[in-house]
Tab-separated table of N, CA and C in Angstrom:
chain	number	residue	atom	x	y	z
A	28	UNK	N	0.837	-1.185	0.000
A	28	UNK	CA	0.000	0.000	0.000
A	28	UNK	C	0.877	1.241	0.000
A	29	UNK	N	0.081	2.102	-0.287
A	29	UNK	CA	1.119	3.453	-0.269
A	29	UNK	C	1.658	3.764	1.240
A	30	UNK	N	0.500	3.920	2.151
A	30	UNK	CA	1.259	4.134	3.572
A	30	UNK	C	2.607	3.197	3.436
A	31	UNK	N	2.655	1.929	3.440
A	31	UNK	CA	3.963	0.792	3.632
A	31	UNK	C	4.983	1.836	2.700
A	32	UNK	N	4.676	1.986	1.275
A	32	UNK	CA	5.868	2.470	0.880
A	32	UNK	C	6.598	3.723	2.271
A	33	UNK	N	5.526	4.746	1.773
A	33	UNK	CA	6.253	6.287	2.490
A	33	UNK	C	6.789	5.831	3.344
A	34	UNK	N	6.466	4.364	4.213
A	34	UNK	CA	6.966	4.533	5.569
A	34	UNK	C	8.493	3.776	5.388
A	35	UNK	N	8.622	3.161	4.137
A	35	UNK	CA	9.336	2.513	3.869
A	35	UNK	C	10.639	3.523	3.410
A	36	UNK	N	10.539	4.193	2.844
A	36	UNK	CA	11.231	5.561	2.071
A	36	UNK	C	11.545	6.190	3.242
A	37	UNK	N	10.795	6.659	4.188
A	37	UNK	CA	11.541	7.395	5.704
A	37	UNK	C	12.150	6.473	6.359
A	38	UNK	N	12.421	4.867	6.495
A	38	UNK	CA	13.106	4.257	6.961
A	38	UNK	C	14.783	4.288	6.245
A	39	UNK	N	14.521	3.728	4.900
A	39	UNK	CA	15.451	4.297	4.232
A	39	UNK	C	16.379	5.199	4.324
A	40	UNK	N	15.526	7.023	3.956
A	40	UNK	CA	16.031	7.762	4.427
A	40	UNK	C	17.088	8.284	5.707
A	41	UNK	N	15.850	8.209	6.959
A	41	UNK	CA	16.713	7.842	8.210
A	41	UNK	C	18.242	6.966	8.153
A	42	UNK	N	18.202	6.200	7.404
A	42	UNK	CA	19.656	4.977	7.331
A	42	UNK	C	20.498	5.751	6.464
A	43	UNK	N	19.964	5.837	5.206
A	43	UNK	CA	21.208	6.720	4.476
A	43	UNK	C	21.797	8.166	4.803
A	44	UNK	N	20.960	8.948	5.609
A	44	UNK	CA	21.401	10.451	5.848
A	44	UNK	C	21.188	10.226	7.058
A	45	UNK	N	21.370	9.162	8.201
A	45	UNK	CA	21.757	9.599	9.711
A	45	UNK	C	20.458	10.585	10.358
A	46	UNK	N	19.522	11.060	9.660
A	46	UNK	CA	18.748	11.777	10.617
A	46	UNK	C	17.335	11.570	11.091
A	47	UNK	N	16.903	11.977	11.979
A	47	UNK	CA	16.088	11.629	13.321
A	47	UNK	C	14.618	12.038	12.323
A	48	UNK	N	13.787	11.285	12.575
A	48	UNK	CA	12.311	12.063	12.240
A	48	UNK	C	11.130	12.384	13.003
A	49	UNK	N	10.271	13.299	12.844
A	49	UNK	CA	9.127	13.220	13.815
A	49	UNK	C	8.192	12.890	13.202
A	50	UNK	N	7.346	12.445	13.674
A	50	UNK	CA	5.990	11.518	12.563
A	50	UNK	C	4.881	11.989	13.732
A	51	UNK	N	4.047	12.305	13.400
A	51	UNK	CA	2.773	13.248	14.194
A	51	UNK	C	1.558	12.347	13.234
A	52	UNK	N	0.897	11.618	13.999
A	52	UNK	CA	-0.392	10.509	13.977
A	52	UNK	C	-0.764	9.690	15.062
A	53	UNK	N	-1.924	9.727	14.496
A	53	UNK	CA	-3.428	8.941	15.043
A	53	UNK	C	-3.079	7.419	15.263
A	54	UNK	N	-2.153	7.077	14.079
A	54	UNK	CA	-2.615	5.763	13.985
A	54	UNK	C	-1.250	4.933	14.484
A	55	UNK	N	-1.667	4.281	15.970
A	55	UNK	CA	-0.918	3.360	17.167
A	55	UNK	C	-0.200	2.311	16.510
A	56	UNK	N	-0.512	1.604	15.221
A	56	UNK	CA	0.113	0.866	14.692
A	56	UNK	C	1.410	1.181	14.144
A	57	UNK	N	1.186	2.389	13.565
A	57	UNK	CA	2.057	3.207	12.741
A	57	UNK	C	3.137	3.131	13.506
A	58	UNK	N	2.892	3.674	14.675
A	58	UNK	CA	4.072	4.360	16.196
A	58	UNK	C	4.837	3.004	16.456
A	59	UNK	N	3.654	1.949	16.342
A	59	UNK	CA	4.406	0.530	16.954
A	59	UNK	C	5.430	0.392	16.048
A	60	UNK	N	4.917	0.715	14.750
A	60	UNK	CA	5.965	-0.109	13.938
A	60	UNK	C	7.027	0.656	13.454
A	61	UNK	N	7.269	1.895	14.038
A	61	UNK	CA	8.648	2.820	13.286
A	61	UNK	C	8.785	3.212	14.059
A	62	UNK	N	8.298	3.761	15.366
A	62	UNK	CA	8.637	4.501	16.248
A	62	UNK	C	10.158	3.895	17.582
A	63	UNK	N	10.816	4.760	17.934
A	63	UNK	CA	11.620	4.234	19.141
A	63	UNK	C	10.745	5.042	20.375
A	64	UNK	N	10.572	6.131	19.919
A	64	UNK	CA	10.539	6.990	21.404
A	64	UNK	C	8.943	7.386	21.181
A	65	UNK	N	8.232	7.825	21.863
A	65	UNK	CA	6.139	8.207	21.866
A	65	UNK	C	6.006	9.455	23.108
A	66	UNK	N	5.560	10.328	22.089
A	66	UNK	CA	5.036	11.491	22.784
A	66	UNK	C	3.505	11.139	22.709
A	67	UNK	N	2.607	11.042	23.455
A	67	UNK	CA	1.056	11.108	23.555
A	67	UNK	C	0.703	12.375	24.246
A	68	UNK	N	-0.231	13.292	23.421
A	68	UNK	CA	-0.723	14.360	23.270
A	68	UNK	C	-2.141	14.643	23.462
A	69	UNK	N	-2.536	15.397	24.557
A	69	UNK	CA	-3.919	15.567	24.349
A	69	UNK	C	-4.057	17.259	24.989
A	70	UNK	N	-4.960	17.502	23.807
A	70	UNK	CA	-5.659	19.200	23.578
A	70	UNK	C	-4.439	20.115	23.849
A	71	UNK	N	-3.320	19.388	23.153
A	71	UNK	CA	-1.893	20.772	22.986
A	71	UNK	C	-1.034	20.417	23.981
A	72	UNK	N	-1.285	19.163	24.656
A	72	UNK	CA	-0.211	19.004	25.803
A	72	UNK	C	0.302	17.659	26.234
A	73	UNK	N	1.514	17.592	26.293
A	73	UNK	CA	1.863	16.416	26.296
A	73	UNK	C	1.396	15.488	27.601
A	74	UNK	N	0.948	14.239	28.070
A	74	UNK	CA	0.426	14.012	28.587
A	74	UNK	C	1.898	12.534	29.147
A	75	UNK	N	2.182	11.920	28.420
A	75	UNK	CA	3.097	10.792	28.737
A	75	UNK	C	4.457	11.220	27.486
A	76	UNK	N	5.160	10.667	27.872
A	76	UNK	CA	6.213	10.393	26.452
A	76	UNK	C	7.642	8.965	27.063
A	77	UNK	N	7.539	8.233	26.475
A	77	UNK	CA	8.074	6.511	26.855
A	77	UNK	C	8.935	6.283	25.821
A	78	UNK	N	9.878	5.194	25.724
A	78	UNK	CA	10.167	4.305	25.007
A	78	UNK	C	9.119	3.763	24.174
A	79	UNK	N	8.580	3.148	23.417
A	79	UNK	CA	7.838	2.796	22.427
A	79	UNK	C	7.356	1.154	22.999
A	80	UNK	N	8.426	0.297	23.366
A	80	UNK	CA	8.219	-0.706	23.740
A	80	UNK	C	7.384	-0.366	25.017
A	81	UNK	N	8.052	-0.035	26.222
A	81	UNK	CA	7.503	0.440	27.395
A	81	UNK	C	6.459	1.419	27.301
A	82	UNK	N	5.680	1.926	26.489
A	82	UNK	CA	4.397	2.762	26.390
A	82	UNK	C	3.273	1.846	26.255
A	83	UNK	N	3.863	1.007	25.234
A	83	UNK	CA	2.643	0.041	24.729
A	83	UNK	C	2.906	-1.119	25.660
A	84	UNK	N	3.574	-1.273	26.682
A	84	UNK	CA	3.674	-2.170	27.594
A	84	UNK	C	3.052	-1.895	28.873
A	85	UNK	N	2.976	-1.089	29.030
A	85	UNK	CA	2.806	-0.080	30.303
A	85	UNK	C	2.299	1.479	30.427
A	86	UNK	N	1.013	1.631	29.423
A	86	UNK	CA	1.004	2.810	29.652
A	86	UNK	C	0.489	3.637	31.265
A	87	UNK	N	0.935	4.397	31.170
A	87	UNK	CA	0.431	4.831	32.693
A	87	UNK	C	-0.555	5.859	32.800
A	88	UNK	N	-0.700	6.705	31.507
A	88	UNK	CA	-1.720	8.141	31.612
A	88	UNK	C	-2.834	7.239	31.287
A	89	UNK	N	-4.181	7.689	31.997
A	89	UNK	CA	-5.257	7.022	31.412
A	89	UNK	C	-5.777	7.582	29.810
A	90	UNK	N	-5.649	8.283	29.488
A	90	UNK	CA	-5.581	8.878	28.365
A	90	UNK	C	-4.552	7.825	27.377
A	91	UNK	N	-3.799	7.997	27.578
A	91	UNK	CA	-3.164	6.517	26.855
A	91	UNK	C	-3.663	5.061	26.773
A	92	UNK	N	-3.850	4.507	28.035
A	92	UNK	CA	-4.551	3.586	28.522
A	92	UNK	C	-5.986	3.508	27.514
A	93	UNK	N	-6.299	4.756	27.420
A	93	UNK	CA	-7.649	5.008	26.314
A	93	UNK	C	-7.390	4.678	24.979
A	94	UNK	N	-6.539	4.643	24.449
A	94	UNK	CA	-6.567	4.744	23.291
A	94	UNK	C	-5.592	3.421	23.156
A	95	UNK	N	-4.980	2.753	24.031
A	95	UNK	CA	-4.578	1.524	23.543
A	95	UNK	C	-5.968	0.679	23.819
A	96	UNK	N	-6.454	0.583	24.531
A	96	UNK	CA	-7.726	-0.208	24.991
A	96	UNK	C	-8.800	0.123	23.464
A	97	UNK	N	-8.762	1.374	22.848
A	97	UNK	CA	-9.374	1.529	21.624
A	97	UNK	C	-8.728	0.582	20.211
A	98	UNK	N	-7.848	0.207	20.085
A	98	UNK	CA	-6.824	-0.568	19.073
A	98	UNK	C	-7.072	-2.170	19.494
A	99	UNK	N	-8.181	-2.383	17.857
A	99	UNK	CA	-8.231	-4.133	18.075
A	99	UNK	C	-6.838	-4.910	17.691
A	100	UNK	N	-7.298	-5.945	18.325
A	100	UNK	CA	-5.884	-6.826	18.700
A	100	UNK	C	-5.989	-7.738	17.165
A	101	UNK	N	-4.526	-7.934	16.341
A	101	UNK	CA	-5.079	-8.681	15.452
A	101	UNK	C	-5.175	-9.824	15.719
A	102	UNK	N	-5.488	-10.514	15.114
A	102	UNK	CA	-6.365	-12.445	15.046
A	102	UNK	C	-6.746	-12.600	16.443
A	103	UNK	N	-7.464	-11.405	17.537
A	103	UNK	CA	-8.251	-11.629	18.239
A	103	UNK	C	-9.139	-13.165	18.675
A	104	UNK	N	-9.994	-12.099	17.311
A	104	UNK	CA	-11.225	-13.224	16.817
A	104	UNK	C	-11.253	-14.647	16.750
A	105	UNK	N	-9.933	-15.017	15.758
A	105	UNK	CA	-9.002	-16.110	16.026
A	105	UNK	C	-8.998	-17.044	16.716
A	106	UNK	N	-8.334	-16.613	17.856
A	106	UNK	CA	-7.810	-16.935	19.265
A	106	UNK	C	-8.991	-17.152	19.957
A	107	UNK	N	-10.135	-16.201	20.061
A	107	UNK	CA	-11.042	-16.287	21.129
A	107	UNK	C	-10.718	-15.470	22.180
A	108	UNK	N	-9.594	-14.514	21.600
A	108	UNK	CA	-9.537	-13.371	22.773
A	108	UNK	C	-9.964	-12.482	22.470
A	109	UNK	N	-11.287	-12.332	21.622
A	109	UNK	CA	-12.119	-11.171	21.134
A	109	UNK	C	-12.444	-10.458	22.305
A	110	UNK	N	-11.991	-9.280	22.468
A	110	UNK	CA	-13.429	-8.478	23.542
A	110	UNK	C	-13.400	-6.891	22.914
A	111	UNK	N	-14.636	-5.921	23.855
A	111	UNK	CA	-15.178	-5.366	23.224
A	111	UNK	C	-14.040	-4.170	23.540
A	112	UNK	N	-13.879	-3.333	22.613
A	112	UNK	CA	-13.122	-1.737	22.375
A	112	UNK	C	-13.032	-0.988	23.309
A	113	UNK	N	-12.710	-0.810	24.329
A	113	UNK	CA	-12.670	0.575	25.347
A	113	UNK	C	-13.217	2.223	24.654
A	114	UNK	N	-13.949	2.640	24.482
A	114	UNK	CA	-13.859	4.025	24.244
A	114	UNK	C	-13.488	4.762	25.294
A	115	UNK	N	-13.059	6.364	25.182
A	115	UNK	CA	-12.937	7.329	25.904
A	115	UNK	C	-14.238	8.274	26.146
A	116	UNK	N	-14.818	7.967	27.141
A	116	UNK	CA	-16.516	8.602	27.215
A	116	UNK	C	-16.152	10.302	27.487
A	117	UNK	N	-17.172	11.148	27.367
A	117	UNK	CA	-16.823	12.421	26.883
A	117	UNK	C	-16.699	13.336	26.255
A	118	UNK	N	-16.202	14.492	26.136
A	118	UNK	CA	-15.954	15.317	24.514
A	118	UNK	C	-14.669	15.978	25.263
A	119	UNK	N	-13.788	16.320	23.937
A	119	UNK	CA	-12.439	16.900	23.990
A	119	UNK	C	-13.027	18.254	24.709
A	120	UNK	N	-11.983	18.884	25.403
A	120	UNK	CA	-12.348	20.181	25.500
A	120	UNK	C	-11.721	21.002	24.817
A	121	UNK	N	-12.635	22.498	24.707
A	121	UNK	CA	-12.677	23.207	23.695
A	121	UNK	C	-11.577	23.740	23.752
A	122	UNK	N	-10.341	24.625	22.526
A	122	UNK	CA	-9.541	24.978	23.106
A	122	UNK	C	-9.180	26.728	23.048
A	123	UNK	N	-10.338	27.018	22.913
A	123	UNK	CA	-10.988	28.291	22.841
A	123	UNK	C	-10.544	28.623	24.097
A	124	UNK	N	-11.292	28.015	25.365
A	124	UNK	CA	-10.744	28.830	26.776
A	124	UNK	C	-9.615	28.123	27.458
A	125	UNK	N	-9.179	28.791	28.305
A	125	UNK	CA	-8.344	28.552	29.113
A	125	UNK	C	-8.484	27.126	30.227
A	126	UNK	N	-7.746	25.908	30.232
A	126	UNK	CA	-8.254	24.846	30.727
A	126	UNK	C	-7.637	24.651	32.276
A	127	UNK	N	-8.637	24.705	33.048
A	127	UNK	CA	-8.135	24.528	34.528
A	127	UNK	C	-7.452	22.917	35.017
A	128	UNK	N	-6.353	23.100	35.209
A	128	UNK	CA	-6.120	21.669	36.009
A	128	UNK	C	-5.772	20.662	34.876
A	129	UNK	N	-6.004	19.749	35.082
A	129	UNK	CA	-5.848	18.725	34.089
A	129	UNK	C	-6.669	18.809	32.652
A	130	UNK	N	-5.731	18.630	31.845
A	130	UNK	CA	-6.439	18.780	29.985
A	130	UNK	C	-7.866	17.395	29.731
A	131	UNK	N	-7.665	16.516	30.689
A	131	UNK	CA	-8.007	14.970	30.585
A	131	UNK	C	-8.903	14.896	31.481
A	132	UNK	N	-8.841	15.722	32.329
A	132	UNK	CA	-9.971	15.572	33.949
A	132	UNK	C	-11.252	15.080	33.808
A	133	UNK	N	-11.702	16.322	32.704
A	133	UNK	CA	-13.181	16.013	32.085
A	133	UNK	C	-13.505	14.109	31.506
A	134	UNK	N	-12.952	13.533	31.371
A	134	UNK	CA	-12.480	12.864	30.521
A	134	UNK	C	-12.632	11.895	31.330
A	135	UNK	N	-11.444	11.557	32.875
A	135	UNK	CA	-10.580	10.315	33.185
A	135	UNK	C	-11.641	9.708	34.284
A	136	UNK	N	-11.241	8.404	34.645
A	136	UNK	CA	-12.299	7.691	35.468
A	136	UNK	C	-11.627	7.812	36.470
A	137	UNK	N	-10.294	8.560	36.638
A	137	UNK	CA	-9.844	8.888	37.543
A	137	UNK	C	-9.450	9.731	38.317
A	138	UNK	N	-10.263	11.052	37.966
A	138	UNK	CA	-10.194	12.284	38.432
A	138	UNK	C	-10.834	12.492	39.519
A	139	UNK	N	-9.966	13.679	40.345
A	139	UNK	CA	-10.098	14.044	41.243
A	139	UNK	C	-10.313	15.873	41.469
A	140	UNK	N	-11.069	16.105	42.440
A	140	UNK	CA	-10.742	17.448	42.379
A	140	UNK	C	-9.016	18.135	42.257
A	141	UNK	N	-8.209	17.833	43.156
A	141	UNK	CA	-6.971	18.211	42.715
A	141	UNK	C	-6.652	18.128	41.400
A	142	UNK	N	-7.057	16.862	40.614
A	142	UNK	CA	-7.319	16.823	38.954
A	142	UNK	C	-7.552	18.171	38.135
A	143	UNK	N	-8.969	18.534	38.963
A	143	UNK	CA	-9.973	19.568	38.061
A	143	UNK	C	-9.231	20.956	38.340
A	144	UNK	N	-8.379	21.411	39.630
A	144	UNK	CA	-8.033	22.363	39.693
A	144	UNK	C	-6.520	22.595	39.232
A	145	UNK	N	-5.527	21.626	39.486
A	145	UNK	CA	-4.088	21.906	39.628
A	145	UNK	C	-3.788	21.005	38.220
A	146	UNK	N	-3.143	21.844	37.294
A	146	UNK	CA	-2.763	20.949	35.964
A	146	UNK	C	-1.375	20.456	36.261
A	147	UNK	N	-0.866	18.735	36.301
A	147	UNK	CA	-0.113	18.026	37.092
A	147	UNK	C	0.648	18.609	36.118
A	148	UNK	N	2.006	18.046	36.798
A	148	UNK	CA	3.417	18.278	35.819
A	148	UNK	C	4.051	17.322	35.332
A	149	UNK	N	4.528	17.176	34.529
A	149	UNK	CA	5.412	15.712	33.594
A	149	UNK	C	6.307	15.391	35.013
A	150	UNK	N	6.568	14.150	35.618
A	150	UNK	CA	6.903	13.424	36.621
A	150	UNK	C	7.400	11.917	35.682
A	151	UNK	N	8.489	11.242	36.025
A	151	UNK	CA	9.408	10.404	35.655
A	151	UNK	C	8.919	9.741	36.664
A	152	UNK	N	7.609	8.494	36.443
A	152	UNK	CA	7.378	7.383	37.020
A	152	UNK	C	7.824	6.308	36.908
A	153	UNK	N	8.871	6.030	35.623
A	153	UNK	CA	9.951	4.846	35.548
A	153	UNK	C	10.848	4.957	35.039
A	154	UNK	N	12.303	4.408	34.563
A	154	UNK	CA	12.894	4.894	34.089
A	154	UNK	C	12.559	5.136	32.680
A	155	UNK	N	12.860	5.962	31.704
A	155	UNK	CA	12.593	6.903	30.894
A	155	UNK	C	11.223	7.099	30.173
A	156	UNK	N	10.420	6.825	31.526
A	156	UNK	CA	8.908	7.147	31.360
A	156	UNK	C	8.128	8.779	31.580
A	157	UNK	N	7.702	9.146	31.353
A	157	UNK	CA	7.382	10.595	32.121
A	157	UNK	C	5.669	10.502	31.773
A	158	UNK	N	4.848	11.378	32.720
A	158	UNK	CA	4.112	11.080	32.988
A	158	UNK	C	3.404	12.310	33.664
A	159	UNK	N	2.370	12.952	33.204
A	159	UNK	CA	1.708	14.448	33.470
A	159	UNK	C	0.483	13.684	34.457
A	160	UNK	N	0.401	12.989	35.058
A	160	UNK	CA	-1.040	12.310	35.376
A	160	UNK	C	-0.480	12.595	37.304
A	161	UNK	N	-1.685	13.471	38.196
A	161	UNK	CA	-1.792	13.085	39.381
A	161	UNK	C	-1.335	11.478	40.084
A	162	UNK	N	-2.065	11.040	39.302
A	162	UNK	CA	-2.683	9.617	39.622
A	162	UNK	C	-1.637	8.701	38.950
A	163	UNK	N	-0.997	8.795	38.154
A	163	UNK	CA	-0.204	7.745	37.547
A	163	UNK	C	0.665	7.208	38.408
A	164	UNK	N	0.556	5.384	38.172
A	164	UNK	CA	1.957	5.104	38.923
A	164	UNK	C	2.191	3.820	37.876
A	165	UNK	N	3.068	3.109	38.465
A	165	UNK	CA	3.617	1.979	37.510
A	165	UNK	C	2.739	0.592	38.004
A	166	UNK	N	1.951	1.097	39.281
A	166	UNK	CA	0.945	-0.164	40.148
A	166	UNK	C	-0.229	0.379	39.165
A	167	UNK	N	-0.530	1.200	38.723
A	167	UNK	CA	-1.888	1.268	38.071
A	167	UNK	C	-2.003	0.984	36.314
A	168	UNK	N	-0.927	0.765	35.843
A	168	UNK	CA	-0.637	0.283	34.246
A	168	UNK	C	-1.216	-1.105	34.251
A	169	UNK	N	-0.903	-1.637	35.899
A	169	UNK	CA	-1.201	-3.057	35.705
A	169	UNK	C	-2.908	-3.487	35.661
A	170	UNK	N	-3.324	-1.985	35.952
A	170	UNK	CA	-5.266	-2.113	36.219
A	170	UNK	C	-5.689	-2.052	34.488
């Protein structure tokens, strides 16, 4: 398909001229399959940024957690380890006003008032994990 080529041509690239790329997308497969390092972004702000292996191993922002839980598993069906999609219940917020506290609050099943008022700060919950979430720890990746 054409995606395989382009992605094939920036692999390339990268090898013959030594240099680094940034690739900005939606699509988790994509990240799995070229990516080393993962910034996850929500409404203009970085929310986690991992190793690639260790993100999709362990994510810790629920916001992440959201959107891997959204990505079907292939030959699921297969297997008999079909189950149903996680969505993220909610609406983005607008980015018209000014957002109090956490970008995700509205959003997380794990918010708290300290959530809604104080917007957390990127915090290094493992090694070269970082992590904007109140609530994040490396005991709750495993929930």
């Amino acid at each position: 398909t054409v995606q395989a080529q382009i992605l094939d041509l920036m692999r390339d690239l990268k090898t013959r001229v030594g240099a680094a790329i940034i690739l900005i997308t939606h699509d988790l497969g994509v990240v799995a399959e070229v990516a080393e390092q993962v910034v996850v972004m929500y409404a203009g702000r970085k929310v986690e940024e991992a190793p690639v292996r260790e993100l999709f191993a362990r994510p810790l922002h629920p916001y992440t957690q959201g959107l891997l839980g959204a990505v079907p598993k292939l030959g699921a069906s297969v297997t008999g380890e079909a189950s149903r999609l996680s969505e993220i219940p909610g609406l983005v917020p607008s980015l018209k006003q000014r957002i109090v506290g956490c970008v995700f609050a509205g959003r997380c099943p794990r918010a708290t008032d300290l959530c809604r008022q104080v917007a957390p700060a990127l915090e290094e919950k493992a090694p070269a994990h970082i992590v904007a979430c109140h609530h994040a720890s490396v005991a709750s990746a495993a929930a």
